[in-house]
PDB file of C-alpha atoms and ligand atoms in Angstrom:
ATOM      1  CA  UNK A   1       0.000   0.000   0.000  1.00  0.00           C
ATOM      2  CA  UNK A   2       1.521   3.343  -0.752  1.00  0.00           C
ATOM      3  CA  UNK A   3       1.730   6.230   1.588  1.00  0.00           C
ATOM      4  CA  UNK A   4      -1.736   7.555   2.844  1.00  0.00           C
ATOM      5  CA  UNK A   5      -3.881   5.464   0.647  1.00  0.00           C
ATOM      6  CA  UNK A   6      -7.278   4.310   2.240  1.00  0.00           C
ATOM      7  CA  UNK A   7      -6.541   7.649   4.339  1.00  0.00           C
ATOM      8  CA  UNK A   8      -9.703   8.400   6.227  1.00  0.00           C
ATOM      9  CA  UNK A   9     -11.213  11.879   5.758  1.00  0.00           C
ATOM     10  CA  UNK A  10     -13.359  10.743   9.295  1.00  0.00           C
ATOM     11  CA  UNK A  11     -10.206  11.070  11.091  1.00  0.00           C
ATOM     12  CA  UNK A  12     -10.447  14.440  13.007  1.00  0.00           C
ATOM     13  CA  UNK A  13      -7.072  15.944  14.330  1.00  0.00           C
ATOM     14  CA  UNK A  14      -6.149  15.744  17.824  1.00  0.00           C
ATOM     15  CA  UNK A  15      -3.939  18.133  19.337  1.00  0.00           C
ATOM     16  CA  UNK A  16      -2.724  16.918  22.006  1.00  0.00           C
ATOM     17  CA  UNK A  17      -0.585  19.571  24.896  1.00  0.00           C
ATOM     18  CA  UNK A  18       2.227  16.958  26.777  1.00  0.00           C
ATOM     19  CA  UNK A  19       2.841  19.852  29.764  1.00  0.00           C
ATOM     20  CA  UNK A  20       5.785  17.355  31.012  1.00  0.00           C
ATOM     21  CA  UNK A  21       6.380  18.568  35.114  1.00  0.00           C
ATOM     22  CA  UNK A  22       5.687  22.063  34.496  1.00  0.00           C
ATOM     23  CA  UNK A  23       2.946  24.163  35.665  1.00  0.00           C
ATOM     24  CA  UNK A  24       1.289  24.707  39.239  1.00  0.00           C
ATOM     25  CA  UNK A  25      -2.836  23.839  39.512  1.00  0.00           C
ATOM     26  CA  UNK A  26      -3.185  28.184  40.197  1.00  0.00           C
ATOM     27  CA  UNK A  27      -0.976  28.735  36.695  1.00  0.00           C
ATOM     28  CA  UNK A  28      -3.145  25.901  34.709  1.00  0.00           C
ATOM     29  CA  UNK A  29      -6.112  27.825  35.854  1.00  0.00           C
ATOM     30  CA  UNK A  30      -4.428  30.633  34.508  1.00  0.00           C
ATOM     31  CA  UNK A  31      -3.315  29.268  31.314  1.00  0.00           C
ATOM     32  CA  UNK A  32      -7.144  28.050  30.766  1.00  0.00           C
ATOM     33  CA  UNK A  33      -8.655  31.181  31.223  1.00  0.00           C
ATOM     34  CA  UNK A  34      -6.151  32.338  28.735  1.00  0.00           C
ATOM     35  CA  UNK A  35      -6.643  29.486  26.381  1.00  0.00           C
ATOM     36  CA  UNK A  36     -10.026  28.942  25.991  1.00  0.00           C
ATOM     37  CA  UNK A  37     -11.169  32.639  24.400  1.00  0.00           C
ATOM     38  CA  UNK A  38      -8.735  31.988  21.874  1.00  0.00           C
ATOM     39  CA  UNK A  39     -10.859  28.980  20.700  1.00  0.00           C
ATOM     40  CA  UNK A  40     -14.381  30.869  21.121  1.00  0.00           C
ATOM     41  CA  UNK A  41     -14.901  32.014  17.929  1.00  0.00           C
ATOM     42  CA  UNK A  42     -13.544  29.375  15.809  1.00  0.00           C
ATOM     43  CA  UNK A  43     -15.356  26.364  18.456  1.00  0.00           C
ATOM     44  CA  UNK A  44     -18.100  25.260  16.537  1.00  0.00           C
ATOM     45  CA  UNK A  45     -15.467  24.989  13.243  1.00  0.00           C
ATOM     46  CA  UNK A  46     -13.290  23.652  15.886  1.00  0.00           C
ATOM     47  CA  UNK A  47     -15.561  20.739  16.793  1.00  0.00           C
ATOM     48  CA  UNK A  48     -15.918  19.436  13.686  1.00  0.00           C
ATOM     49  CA  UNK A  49     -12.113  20.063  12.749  1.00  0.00           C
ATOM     50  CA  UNK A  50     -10.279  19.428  15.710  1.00  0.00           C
ATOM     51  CA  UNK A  51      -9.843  17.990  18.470  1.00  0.00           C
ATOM     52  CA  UNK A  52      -7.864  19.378  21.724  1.00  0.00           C
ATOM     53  CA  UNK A  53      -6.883  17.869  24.768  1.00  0.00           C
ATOM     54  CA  UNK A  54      -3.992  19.305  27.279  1.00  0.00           C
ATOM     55  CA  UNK A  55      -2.319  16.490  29.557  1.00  0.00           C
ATOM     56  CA  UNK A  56      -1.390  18.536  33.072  1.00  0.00           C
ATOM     57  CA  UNK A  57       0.914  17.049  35.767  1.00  0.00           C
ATOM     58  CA  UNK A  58      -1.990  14.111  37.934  1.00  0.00           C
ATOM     59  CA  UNK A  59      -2.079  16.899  41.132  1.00  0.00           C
ATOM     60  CA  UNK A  60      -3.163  19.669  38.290  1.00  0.00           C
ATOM     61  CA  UNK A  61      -6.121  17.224  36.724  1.00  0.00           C
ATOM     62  CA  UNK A  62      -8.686  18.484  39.117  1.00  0.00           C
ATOM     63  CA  UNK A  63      -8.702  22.077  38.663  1.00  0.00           C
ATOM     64  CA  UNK A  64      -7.811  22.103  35.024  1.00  0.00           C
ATOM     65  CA  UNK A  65     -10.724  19.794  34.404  1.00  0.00           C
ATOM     66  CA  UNK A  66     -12.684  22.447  36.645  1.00  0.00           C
ATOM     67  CA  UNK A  67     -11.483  25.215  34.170  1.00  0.00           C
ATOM     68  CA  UNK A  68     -11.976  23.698  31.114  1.00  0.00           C
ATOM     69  CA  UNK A  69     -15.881  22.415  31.814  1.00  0.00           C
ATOM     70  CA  UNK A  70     -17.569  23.520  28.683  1.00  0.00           C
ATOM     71  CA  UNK A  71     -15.201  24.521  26.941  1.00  0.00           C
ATOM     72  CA  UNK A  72     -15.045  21.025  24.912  1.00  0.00           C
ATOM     73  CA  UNK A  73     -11.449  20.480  25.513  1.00  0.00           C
ATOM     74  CA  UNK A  74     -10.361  17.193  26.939  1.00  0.00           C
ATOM     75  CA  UNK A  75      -8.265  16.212  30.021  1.00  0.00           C
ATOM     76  CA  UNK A  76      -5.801  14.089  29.630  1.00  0.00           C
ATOM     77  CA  UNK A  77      -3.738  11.883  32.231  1.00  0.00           C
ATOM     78  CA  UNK A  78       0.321  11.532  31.542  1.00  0.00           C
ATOM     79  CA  UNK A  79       0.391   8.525  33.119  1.00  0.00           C
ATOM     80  CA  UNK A  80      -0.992   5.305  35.076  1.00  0.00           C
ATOM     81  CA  UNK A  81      -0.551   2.323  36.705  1.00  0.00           C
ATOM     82  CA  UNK A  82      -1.066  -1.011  35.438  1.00  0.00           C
ATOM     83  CA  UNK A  83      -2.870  -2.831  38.584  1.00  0.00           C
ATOM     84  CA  UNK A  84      -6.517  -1.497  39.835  1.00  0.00           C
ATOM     85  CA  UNK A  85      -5.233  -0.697  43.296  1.00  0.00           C
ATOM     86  CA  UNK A  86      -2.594  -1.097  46.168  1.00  0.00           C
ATOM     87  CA  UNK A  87       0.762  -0.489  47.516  1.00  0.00           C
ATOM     88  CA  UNK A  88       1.905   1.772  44.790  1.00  0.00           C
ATOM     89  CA  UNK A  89       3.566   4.776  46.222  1.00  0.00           C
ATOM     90  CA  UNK A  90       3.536   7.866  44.259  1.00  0.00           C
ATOM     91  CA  UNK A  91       1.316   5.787  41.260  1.00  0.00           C
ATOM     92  CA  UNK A  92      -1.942   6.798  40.036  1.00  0.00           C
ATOM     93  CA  UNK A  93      -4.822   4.275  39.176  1.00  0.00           C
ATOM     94  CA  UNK A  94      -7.322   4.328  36.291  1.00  0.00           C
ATOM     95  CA  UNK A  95     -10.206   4.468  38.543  1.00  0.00           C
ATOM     96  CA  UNK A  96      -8.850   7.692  39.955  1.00  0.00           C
ATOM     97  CA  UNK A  97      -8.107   9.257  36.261  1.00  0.00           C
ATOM     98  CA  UNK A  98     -12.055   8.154  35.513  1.00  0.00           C
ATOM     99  CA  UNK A  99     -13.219   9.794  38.269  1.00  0.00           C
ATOM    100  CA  UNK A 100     -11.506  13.384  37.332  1.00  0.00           C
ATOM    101  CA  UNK A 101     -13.188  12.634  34.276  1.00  0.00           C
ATOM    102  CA  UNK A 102     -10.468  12.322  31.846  1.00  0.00           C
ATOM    103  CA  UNK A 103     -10.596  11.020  28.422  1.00  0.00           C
ATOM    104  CA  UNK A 104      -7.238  10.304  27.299  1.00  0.00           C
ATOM    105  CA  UNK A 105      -3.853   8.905  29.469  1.00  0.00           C
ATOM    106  CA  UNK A 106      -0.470   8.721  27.567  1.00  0.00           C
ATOM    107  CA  UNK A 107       1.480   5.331  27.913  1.00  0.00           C
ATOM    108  CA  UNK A 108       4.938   4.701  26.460  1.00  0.00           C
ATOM    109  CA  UNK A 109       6.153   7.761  26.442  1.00  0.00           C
ATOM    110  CA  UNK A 110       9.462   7.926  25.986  1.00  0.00           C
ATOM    111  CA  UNK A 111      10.416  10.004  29.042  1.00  0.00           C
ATOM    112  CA  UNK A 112       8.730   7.370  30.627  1.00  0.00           C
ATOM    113  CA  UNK A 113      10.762   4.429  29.459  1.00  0.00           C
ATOM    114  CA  UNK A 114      14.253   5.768  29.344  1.00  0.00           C
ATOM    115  CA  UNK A 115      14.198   8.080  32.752  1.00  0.00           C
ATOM    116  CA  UNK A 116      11.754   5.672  34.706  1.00  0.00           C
ATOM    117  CA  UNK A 117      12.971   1.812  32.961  1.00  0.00           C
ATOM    118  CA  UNK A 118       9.348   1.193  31.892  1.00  0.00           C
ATOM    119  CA  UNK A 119       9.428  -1.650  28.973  1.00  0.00           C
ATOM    120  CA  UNK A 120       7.306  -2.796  26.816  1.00  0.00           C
ATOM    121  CA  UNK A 121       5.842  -5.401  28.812  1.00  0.00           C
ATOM    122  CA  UNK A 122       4.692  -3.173  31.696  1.00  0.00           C
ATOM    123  CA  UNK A 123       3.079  -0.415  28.620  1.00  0.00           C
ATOM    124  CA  UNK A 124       1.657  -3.479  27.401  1.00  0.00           C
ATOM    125  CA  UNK A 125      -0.016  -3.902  31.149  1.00  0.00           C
ATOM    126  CA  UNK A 126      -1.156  -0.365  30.937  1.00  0.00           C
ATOM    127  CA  UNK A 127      -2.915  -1.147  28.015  1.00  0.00           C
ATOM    128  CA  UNK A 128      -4.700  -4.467  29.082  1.00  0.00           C
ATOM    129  CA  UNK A 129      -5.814  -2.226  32.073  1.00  0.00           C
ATOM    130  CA  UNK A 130      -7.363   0.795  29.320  1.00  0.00           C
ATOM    131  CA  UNK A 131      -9.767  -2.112  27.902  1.00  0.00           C
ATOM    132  CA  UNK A 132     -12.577  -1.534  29.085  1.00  0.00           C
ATOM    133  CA  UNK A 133     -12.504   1.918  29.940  1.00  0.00           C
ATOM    134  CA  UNK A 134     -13.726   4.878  28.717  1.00  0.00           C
ATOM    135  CA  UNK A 135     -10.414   6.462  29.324  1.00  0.00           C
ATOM    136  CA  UNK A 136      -8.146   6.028  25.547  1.00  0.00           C
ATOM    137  CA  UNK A 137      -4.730   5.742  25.401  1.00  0.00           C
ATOM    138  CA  UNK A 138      -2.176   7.754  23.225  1.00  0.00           C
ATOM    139  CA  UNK A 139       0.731   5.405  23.232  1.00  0.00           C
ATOM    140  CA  UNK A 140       3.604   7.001  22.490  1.00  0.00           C
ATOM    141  CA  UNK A 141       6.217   5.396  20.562  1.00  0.00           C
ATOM    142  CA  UNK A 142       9.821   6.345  18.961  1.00  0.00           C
ATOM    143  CA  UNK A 143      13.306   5.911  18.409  1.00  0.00           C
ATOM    144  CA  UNK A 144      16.258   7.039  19.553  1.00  0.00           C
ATOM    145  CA  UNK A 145      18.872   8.707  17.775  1.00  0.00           C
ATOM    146  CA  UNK A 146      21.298   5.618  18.264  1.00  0.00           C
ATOM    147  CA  UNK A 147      18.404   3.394  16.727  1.00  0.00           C
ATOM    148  CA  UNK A 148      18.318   5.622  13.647  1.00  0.00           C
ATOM    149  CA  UNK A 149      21.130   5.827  12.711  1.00  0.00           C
ATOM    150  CA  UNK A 150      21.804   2.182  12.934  1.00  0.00           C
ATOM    151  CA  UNK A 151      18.705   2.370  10.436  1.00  0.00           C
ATOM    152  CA  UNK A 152      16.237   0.537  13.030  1.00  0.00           C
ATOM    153  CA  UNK A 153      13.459   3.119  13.293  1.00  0.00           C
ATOM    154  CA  UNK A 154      10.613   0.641  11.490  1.00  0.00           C
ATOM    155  CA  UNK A 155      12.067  -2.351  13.734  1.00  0.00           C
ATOM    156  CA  UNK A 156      11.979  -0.380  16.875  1.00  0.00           C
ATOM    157  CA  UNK A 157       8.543   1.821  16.374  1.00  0.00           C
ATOM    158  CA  UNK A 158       7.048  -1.847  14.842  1.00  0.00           C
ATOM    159  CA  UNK A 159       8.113  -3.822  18.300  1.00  0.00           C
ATOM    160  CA  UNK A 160       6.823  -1.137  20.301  1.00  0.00           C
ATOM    161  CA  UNK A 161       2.879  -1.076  18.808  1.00  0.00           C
ATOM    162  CA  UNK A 162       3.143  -4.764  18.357  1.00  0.00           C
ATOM    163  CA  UNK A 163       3.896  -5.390  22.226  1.00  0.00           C
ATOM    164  CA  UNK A 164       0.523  -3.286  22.796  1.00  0.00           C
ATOM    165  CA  UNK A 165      -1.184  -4.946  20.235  1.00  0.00           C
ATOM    166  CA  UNK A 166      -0.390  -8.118  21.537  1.00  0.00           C
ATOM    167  CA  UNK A 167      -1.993  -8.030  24.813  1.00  0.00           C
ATOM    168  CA  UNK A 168      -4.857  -6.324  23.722  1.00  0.00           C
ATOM    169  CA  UNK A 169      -8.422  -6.791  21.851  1.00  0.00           C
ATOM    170  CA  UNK A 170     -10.791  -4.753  19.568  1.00  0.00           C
ATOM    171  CA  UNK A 171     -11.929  -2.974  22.721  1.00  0.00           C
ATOM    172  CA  UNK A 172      -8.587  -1.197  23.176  1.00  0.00           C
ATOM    173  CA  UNK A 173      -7.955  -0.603  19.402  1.00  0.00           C
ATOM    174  CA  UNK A 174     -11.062   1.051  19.021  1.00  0.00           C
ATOM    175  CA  UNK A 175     -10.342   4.002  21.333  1.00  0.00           C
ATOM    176  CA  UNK A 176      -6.237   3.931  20.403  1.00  0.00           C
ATOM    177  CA  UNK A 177      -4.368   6.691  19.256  1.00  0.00           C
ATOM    178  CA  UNK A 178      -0.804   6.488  18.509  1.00  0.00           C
ATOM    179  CA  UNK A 179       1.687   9.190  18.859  1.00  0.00           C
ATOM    180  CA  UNK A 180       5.400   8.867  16.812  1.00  0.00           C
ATOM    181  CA  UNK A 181       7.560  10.697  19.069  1.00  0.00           C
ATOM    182  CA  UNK A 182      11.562  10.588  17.339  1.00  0.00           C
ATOM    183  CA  UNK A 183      13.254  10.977  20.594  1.00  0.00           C
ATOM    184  CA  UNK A 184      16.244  12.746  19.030  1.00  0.00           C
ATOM    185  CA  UNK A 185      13.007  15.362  18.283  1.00  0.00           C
ATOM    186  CA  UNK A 186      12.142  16.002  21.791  1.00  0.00           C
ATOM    187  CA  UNK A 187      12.894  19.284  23.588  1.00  0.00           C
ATOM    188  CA  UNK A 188      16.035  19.222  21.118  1.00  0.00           C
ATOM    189  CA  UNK A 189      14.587  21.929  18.494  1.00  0.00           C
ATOM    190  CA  UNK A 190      15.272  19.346  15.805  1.00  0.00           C
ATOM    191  CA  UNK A 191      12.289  18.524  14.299  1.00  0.00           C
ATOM    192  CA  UNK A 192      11.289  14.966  11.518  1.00  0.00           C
ATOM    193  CA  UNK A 193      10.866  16.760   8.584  1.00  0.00           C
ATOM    194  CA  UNK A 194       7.476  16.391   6.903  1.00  0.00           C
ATOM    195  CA  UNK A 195       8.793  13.300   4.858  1.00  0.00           C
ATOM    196  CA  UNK A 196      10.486  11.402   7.948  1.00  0.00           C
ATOM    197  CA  UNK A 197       7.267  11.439   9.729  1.00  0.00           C
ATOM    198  CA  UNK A 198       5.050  10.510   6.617  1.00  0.00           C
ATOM    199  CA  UNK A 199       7.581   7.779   5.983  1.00  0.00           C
ATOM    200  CA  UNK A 200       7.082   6.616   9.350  1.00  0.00           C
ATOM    201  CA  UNK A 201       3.588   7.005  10.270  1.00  0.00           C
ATOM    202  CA  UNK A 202       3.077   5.305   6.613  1.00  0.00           C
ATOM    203  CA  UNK A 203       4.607   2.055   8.488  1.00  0.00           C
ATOM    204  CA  UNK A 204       2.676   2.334  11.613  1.00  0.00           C
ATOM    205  CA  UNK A 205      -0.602   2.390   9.458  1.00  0.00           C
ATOM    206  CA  UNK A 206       0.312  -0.474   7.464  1.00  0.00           C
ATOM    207  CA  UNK A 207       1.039  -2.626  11.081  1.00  0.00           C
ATOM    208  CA  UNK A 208      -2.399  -1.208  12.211  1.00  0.00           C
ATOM    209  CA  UNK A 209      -4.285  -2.293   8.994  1.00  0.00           C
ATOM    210  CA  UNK A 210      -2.453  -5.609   8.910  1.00  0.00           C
ATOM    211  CA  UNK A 211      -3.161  -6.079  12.488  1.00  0.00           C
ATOM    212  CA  UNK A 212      -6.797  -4.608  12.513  1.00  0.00           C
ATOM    213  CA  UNK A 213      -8.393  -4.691   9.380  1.00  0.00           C
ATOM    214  CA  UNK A 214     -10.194  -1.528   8.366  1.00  0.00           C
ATOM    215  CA  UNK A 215     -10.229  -0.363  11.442  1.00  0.00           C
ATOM    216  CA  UNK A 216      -6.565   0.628  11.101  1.00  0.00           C
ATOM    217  CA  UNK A 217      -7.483   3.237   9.117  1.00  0.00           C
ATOM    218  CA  UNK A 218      -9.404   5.098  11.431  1.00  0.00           C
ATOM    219  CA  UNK A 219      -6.624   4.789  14.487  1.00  0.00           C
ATOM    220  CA  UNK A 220      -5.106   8.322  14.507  1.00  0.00           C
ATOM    221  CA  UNK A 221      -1.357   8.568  14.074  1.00  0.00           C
ATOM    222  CA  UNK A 222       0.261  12.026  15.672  1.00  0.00           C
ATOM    223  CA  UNK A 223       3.468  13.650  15.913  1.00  0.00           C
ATOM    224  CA  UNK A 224       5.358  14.644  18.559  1.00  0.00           C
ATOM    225  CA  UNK A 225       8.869  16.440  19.197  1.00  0.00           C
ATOM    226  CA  UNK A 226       9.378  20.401  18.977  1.00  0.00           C
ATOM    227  CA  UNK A 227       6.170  21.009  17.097  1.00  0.00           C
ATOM    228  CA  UNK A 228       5.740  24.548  17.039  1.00  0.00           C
ATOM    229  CA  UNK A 229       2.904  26.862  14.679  1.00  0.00           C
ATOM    230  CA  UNK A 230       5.856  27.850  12.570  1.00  0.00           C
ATOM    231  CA  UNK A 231       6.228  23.611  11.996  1.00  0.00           C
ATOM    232  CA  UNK A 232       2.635  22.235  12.402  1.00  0.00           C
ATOM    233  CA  UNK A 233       1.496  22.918   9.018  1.00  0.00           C
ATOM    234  CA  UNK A 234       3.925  21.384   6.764  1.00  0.00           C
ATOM    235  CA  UNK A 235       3.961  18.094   9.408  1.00  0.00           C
ATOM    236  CA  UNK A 236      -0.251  18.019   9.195  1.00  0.00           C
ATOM    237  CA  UNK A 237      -0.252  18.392   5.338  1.00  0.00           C
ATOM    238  CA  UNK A 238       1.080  14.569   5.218  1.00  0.00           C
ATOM    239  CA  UNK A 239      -1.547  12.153   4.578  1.00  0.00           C
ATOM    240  CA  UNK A 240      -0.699  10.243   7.930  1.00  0.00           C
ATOM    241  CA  UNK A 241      -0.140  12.692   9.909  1.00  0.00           C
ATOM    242  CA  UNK A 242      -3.350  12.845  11.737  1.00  0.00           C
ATOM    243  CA  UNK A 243      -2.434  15.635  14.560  1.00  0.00           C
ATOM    244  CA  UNK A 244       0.391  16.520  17.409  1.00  0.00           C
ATOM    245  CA  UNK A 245       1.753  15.730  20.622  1.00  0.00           C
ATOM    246  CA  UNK A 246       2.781  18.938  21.708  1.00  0.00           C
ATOM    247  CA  UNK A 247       5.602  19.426  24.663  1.00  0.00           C
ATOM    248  CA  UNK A 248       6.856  22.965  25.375  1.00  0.00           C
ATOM    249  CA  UNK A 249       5.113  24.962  22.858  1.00  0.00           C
ATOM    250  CA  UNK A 250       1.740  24.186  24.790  1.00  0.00           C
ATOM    251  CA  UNK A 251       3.257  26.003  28.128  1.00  0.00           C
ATOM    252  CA  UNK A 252       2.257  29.212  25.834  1.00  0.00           C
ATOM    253  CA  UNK A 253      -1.756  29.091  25.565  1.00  0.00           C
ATOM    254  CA  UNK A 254      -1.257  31.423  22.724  1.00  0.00           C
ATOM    255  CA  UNK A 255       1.116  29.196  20.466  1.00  0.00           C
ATOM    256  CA  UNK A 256      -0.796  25.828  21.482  1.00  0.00           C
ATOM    257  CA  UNK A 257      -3.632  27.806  20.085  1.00  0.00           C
ATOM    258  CA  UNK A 258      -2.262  28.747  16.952  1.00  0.00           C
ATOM    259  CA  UNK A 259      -0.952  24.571  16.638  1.00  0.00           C
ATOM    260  CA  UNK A 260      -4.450  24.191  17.071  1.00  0.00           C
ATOM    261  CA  UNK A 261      -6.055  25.897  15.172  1.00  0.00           C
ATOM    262  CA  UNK A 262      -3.604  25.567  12.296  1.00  0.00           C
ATOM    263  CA  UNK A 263      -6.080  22.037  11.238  1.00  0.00           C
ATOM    264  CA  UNK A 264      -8.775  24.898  10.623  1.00  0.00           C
ATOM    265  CA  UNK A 265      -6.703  26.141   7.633  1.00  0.00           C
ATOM    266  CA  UNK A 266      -5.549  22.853   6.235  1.00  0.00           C
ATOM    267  CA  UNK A 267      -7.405  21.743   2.928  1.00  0.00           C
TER     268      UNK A 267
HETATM  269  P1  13P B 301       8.558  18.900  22.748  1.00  0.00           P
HETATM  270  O1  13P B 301       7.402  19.403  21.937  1.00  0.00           O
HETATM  271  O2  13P B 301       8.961  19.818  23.872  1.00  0.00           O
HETATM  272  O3  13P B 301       9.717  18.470  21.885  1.00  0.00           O
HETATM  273  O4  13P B 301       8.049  17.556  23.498  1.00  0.00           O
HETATM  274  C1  13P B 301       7.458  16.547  22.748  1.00  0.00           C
HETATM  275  C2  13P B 301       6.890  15.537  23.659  1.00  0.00           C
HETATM  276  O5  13P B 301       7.610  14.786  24.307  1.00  0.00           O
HETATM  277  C3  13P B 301       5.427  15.473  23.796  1.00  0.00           C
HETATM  278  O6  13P B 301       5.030  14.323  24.459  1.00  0.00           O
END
């Protein structure tokens, strides 16, 4: 299958704000009531076209979520733990990220697995956990620069989604969305260009058509590492490219806005 064919014109953006451990619950308040009139206008387009979620620090979910009620952005979790409940200090459970009422929880991401020695197996338990929730994952996956240049990127991005596939059923797939994060990308100002990330997410579809059928097609596919508005358009204009994962230009409600609204202006 060549790049982007069977593309799915149903598959709405998602722009998705990573805010890492930055931020205080009084300055996400503050960056909401910042945020959110720059959508206004545009919202109705925006619901259609778009969609936004913002993924605070777990002691910030509470009060964002407060801020952003009817404002139809979603809250989204940076992390959980695998079991229900227990002796877990410091971990958060996917009962307590459905109660704040979030709709999305990243897994895998790469932060996560180099800095904290998560592997695939224990994503993988992440994801068996997500099943039958209505909480979907983003699972983030990407090489590193070592990888690349020993020209493993497919292999490595490939073992990652198939570890998650693995353990999981239609259930899960149904609510996935994947995000390719090139860790020599993030927080380094060095961006994929436009045809490393269509070459990429080009793979990923054709592992989530082989593996799922149709419903591949619909799984979104975003990019992550130093998007920026100046970058977002070019990266968005690939037929795989099906949104961002958005690290320190969504500290700035007015540039996350202007990633955000850049799907309004794409054909
Ligand atoms: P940056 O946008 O800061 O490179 O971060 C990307 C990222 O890790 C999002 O999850």
């Amino acid at each position: 299958m060549s790049p982007g064919e069977g593309a799915n014109a149903d598959r709405i953006p998602l722009i998705a704000a990573n805010w890492k451990m930055h931020l205080t619950a009084s300055e996400a308040e503050d960056w909401a009531g910042r945020f959110i009139p720059l959508l206004r206008d545009r919202a109705e387009a925006l619901d259609r076209r778009v969609e936004v979620a913002i993924a605070p620090a777990h002691p910030l979910l509470d009060r964002l979520g407060r801020a952003l009620r009817g404002s139809r952005v979603h809250l989204a979790a940076q992390n959980l733990h695998p079991e229900p409940e227990g002796a877990f200090t410091g971990e958060v459970s996917l009962a307590m990220l459905e109660d704040l009422a979030c709709d999305f929880v990243l897994i895998g991401h790469s932060e996560r697995r180099q800095l904290f020695g998560e592997d695939d197996a224990f994503i993988a338990a992440k994801a068996r956990r997500l099943e039958a929730s209505r909480v979907r994952a983003i699972l983030c996956i990407g090489e590193t620069l070592d990888e690349r240049e020993a020209d493993r990127t497919l292999a490595v991005v490939d073992r990652q989604l198939a570890a998650v596939l693995d353990a999981t059923g239609a259930g899960f797939a149904g609510g996935l969305v994947v995000a390719y994060e090139p860790v020599w990308a993030i927080g380094t100002g060095r961006t994929a260009t436009p045809e490393i990330a269509q070459t990429v997410h080009a793979s990923i579809r054709r592992t989530l058509v082989d593996r799922l059928g149709d419903r591949g097609h619909g799984v979104r596919i975003l990019y992550g590492g130093s998007v920026k508005p100046s970058n977002v358009e070019e990266l968005l204009s690939q037929p795989d490219v099906d949104g961002a994962l958005v690290g320190g230009a969504s500290l700035d409600p007015h540039s996350f806005a202007e990633i955000a609204l850049a799907c309004l202006e794409m054909p």
